[in-house]
Amino acid sequence: MLSRKDCLDLDRSDPLAARRDMFDLPEGVIYLDGNSLGALPRNIGPRLQAAVAGEWGRDLIRSWNTADWINLPRRVGARIAPLIGAAADEVLAADSTSVNLFKLAAGALKLRPGRRVILSEPGNFPTDLYILQGLRDFLGEVELRVVEAARIPQALDASVALLVLTHVHYKTGAVHDMAALTARAHEVGALALWDLSHSAGALPVDLRGAGADLAVGCGYKYLNGGPGAPAFLFVSQALQAQFRTPLSGWMGHAAPFAFSDEYQPAEGILRGLCGTPSVLGLTALEAALDVFDGVDMAELRAKSMRLSDLFLDLALERCPEFGRGSPRAAAQRGSQVALTHAQGYPIMQALIERGVIGDFRAPNVLRFGFTPLYLRYIDVWDAVDRLAAVMASGEWRQARFNEVSAVT
Amino acid sequence: MLSRKDCLDLDRSDPLAARRDMFDLPEGVIYLDGNSLGALPRNIGPRLQAAVAGEWGRDLIRSWNTADWINLPRRVGARIAPLIGAAADEVLAADSTSVNLFKLAAGALKLRPGRRVILSEPGNFPTDLYILQGLRDFLGEVELRVVEAARIPQALDASVALLVLTHVHYKTGAVHDMAALTARAHEVGALALWDLSHSAGALPVDLRGAGADLAVGCGYKYLNGGPGAPAFLFVSQALQAQFRTPLSGWMGHAAPFAFSDEYQPAEGILRGLCGTPSVLGLTALEAALDVFDGVDMAELRAKSMRLSDLFLDLALERCPEFGRGSPRAAAQRGSQVALTHAQGYPIMQALIERGVIGDFRAPNVLRFGFTPLYLRYIDVWDAVDRLAAVMASGEWRQARFNEVSAVT
C-alpha cells in the first residue's frame, strides 16, 4: 500500500503535473467529479470576456464573418476529433447530447429500412434510453430491445437496425469493447452508435479503428467546456452522403443564406447541424480544449488508471464497509470508480462537507472521477483519508439533503 | 418631413431614452440589425464573469443547487412570459428555435391523430419550413401544405392538424393577425403554432389573448441574449397535460435524478425540456432580460412605430430609387422595415462601411431593424442621411463581398 510520502514522490515525477496550473481550482477542495462537470480552465474567463465585449459588443453581427462564428461547430468538432479517433470532418460541436442522439438514431433508422429494432442495455445512461423511447413512441413501428450487456452479441440479429451503447458506463465506469461490438453489429448488418459522454477526454477512443458508424458525446465532463456546454456528434465519412436527420434546421442546409423554401442538406458532416449555434457555449468549449494540446492520451490513460487503482486500493483497505461498484481491473474501467453503500447519499454529503466532491447515484453508488490533467496522487490519498474520517466519526448521520446531488 | 433638429427634440422627450445607457454600443455605429442580433446589455459581461469564476470555478458541481442552475430554463422562461402574453408556467428557455419547433410540431401531430396536414406559407423563415419538411419526410404520412398568406383562412380545413406561421415576417416585417388566424384554426379543429422570433421583445404579443396553442421564439434578436442564445418555447396550460415530445430527454423527466430506465414526462411545461441546459447561455439571456424591467410594452411599440415610420418617410423621400418591401402602415409591421433594390447587396455593404449596420436578404431586400430600447430618432435621421450619401456617391459599386452577410 502506498504511503502519503509515496504519493508526493509520484506527483514530483508526473509528466502531466504542470497541466494542473491550466485550471482554476478552489482552495481546499479535492474535486473528484470532473466526470460530471469538468473544472474551470483558466483561459475561459478571459476568452469569454473577449468574445462578449469585442466580438458581440463591438463587432456585433459582423462577427459571423470576422470572428468566424459561422464555422464554430466544425472548428470545435475538428478539435475534438483527435481525442476520439475521428477525422476532422467527421465531428461537429452542437446542441445537447440528447438532441444529437435523436438526430443520429433517427437518421440511422432511415439508413436501415425494413429493420425496426434498436438494441441497447438496461441501466444505460437514462437520457439515451429516454430519447430512444421517444423515437419509438413517435414512429410507432420501432422496437426498443433492452438486454443485459453480456447478452448483446447474441441479441444482435438481422432485425436490428441500430446498436446504441455508452462506451464507459456512467455509474460503474465499465468499458465496452467498442471494436468487438461494432464488428458484431456489422456482421448482422446493423449500425453502431456510441455515446462517448464518459470516455471523450478520459481515455483514448478510436472510433475509426473500431469502425464505428455514429457517436455522440458530452462537452462539459472530461472536455471541461462548462455547465451545459454544447455536445458533439460524429458521423463516419462512409455514411455522411446518405445520412439525413429529421432535425433539418437551416444551419444544416447546403446554402443557409440563400433563404430558399426547400431544404437541401449540406455536404458532409455539416448536415448534422440544426439551429443557430450557441456562440458563447462553443467559444468556452473551444478554449477549454487547449488543455489537451500536446497531451499524449496514452500517458493520460496510464495516469488515470494509476489514480483510480490507488483510490480503490486505499478505500477498500481503509473502509472495508464499502462494496466495489466498478470492475477491479483498471483496463476495464473508464476514469471513474464507484463504491457502494446503503447509506451512500448521506455519506457523500458528509464527504462533500469535508471538501472532497464526488457524487451519488441512486440507489447506493458513491461515484468518484479521476481527471489526470488536474488531479494529483496526493489528492487521492487525502480524499480516502477524509472518507475514512467520515466513516470513523459517523458524522454522515447528520448530513443535509439537497434536491439535486449532481447532474450526470 | 421631420428635420434633424426635430429628431433631437423627440429624443429629449423620449420616455425610453435612458434605456440606451443599459447597452454597450460601439462608437460611431448606428445599429439597425437588432432584429438579427441584439446589441450587448452592459450587465452581461460582469454577470457571465461571476457565473464562470464563482458558480463554475469555485462552487463547481454544487451550483446546480446553490446557484439554482437546474431551474434556469423555467426561471428564464418566466421572465420572457410577460413579454409574450403567457403565464409564467407556460414558457421555457432551452435549445434553439429550430429544435423547439420540431418538439412542438411533432407533439402537435400526436394531439390531432387522423389529421395529416401541416399548413404554412411560402417564404416563411426558412428553418421553419425546413424543420416541417424534415418532420414530414421522417414520418412519411404528413403533408406540408404551403399556401400564400391571404389564402390561409380558406386552406384551413378539417384535414389540418397544425397551422405554423411566423408572427412577424423575417423579411417584410408584415404582422399576421394572430387572434383571427388562431380562431380560424380552432374552428376547423386545428392547432396554431406561432414563431415569435421577430416579435418577442419587439412589440406586445398576447398569446393567451389570442388563444394560441404553441409558440417558439428566438433569444438573440430583440431579447438581446447574445449570439446563438437559447430560444424559448410555449405550450398553453390547456395542452400541457396531453403534450408529449419525441425529444424526450432526461431534463423533461418527472424525476431526472432517479435515473430510472423508463421515461415519465414531468408535470406541466417542464416536459418540454430535453438535454442538460446551456447554463452560460441561459445566464446571459437572463441578465439581458433586465433591460425590459419596468418597460411599458405599449410605449415601446409606439416608439418603434414612430422610428420605423420616420425611416420609411425619409428614405423614400430622399432615395426614390428604392422600393418599399414592407407594409406602409406601421400597425401592420413589426419593428423592422425592408427597402428593395436590385443592387441591394453591394448597397448594404457600402452602408455598413459608413457605419450604418443593417442586413441584406436575397434577392433584393435591405433590412433595417428598429429597437426602441437603444435607438434614437437622431440615429434614424443620420442613417438615412448616410444612405442618401451612399446612393449619391455611387460608392456601393466598389463594395466588398462577404460570405455571410448576417445571420437571420
Coordinates of N, CA and C in Angstrom, one line a residue, chain A residues 30-38 125 170-172 198 220-222 311 322 336-340 344-349 351-352 356-369 404-408, chain B residues 61-62 64-65 250 257 259:
Chain A
I30 N -10.9 18.9 -2.9 CA -10.4 17.8 -3.8 C -11.6 17.5 -4.7
Y31 N -11.4 17.7 -6.0 CA -12.6 17.6 -6.9 C -12.6 16.3 -7.7
L32 N -13.4 15.4 -7.2 CA -13.5 14.1 -7.9 C -14.8 13.9 -8.6
D33 N -15.2 15.0 -9.3 CA -16.5 15.0 -10.0 C -16.3 15.6 -11.4
G34 N -15.1 15.5 -11.9 CA -14.9 16.0 -13.3 C -15.6 15.1 -14.4
N35 N -16.0 14.0 -13.9 CA -16.8 13.1 -14.8 C -18.3 13.6 -14.9
S36 N -18.6 14.6 -14.1 CA -20.0 15.1 -14.1 C -19.9 16.6 -14.7
L37 N -19.0 17.4 -14.1 CA -18.8 18.7 -14.6 C -17.3 19.0 -14.5
G38 N -16.6 19.1 -15.6 CA -15.2 19.4 -15.6 C -14.8 20.7 -14.9
F125 N -27.1 5.2 -19.7 CA -27.4 6.5 -19.2 C -28.9 6.8 -19.5
Y170 N -21.9 5.2 -17.1 CA -21.9 6.5 -16.3 C -21.8 6.1 -14.8
K171 N -22.3 5.0 -14.4 CA -22.3 4.7 -12.9 C -21.2 3.8 -12.5
T172 N -21.0 2.7 -13.3 CA -20.0 1.7 -12.9 C -18.6 2.0 -13.5
H198 N -18.8 9.7 -21.3 CA -17.9 9.4 -20.2 C -16.6 8.8 -20.6
Y220 N -19.2 18.9 -21.4 CA -19.0 19.5 -20.1 C -18.4 18.6 -19.0
K221 N -18.1 17.4 -19.4 CA -17.5 16.4 -18.4 C -15.9 16.5 -18.6
Y222 N -15.3 15.5 -19.2 CA -13.9 15.5 -19.3 C -13.3 16.5 -20.3
F311 N -7.0 4.8 -5.6 CA -8.2 5.1 -4.8 C -8.9 3.8 -4.4
F322 N -17.4 -0.5 2.5 CA -17.9 -0.2 1.2 C -17.8 -1.4 0.2
Q336 N -13.2 6.6 -13.8 CA -14.1 6.8 -12.6 C -14.2 5.5 -11.8
V337 N -14.6 5.6 -10.6 CA -14.7 4.5 -9.7 C -16.0 4.6 -8.9
A338 N -16.7 3.5 -8.7 CA -17.9 3.5 -7.9 C -17.7 2.7 -6.6
L339 N -18.1 3.2 -5.5 CA -18.2 2.5 -4.2 C -19.7 2.3 -3.9
T340 N -20.0 1.2 -3.2 CA -21.4 1.1 -2.9 C -21.6 1.0 -1.4
G344 N -25.2 5.6 1.0 CA -24.3 6.3 0.1 C -24.7 7.8 0.1
Y345 N -25.9 8.1 0.1 CA -26.3 9.5 -0.1 C -25.8 10.4 1.1
P346 N -26.1 10.1 2.3 CA -25.6 11.0 3.4 C -24.1 10.9 3.5
I347 N -23.5 9.7 3.2 CA -22.0 9.6 3.3 C -21.4 10.6 2.3
M348 N -21.9 10.6 1.1 CA -21.4 11.6 0.1 C -21.5 13.0 0.5
Q349 N -22.7 13.3 1.1 CA -22.9 14.7 1.6 C -21.9 15.1 2.7
L351 N -19.0 13.8 3.1 CA -17.6 13.9 2.5 C -17.5 15.2 1.8
I352 N -18.5 15.7 1.1 CA -18.5 17.0 0.4 C -18.3 18.1 1.5
V356 N -14.3 17.1 -0.1 CA -14.0 16.1 -1.2 C -15.3 15.9 -2.0
I357 N -15.3 16.3 -3.2 CA -16.5 16.4 -4.0 C -16.5 15.2 -5.0
G358 N -17.5 14.3 -4.7 CA -17.8 13.2 -5.7 C -19.3 13.4 -5.9
D359 N -20.0 12.3 -6.3 CA -21.5 12.4 -6.3 C -22.1 11.1 -6.0
F360 N -23.4 11.1 -5.9 CA -24.2 9.9 -5.5 C -25.1 9.6 -6.7
R361 N -25.2 8.3 -6.9 CA -26.2 7.8 -7.9 C -27.1 6.7 -7.3
A362 N -28.4 6.9 -7.3 CA -29.3 6.0 -6.7 C -29.1 4.6 -7.3
P363 N -29.3 3.5 -6.5 CA -29.7 3.6 -5.1 C -28.6 3.7 -4.1
N364 N -27.4 3.3 -4.5 CA -26.4 3.1 -3.4 C -24.9 3.4 -3.9
V365 N -24.8 4.2 -5.0 CA -23.4 4.4 -5.5 C -22.8 5.7 -5.2
L366 N -21.6 5.7 -4.6 CA -20.8 6.9 -4.5 C -19.8 6.8 -5.7
R367 N -19.8 7.9 -6.4 CA -19.1 7.9 -7.7 C -18.0 8.9 -7.6
F368 N -16.8 8.5 -8.0 CA -15.6 9.4 -8.0 C -14.9 9.4 -9.3
G369 N -14.7 10.6 -9.8 CA -14.0 10.7 -11.1 C -12.5 11.1 -11.0
V404 N -30.9 18.3 -5.7 CA -30.1 17.8 -6.8 C -28.7 17.5 -6.3
S405 N -28.3 16.2 -6.2 CA -27.0 16.0 -5.7 C -25.9 16.3 -6.7
A406 N -26.2 16.2 -8.0 CA -25.3 16.5 -9.0 C -26.0 16.2 -10.4
V407 N -25.4 16.7 -11.4 CA -26.0 16.5 -12.7 C -25.1 15.6 -13.6
T408 N -25.7 14.5 -14.0 CA -25.0 13.4 -14.7 C -23.5 13.4 -14.5
Chain B
I61 N -19.8 21.6 -9.3 CA -21.0 20.9 -9.4 C -22.1 21.3 -8.5
R62 N -21.7 21.9 -7.3 CA -22.7 22.3 -6.3 C -23.6 23.3 -6.8
W64 N -25.4 23.5 -9.3 CA -26.8 23.0 -9.7 C -27.8 23.3 -8.7
N65 N -27.4 23.2 -7.4 CA -28.2 23.6 -6.3 C -28.0 25.0 -5.9
W250 N -33.6 13.6 -20.7 CA -33.8 13.4 -19.2 C -34.2 14.6 -18.4
F257 N -33.3 12.8 -11.5 CA -32.2 12.3 -10.7 C -32.6 10.9 -10.1
F259 N -32.8 8.5 -12.1 CA -32.1 7.6 -13.1 C -32.8 6.3 -13.4

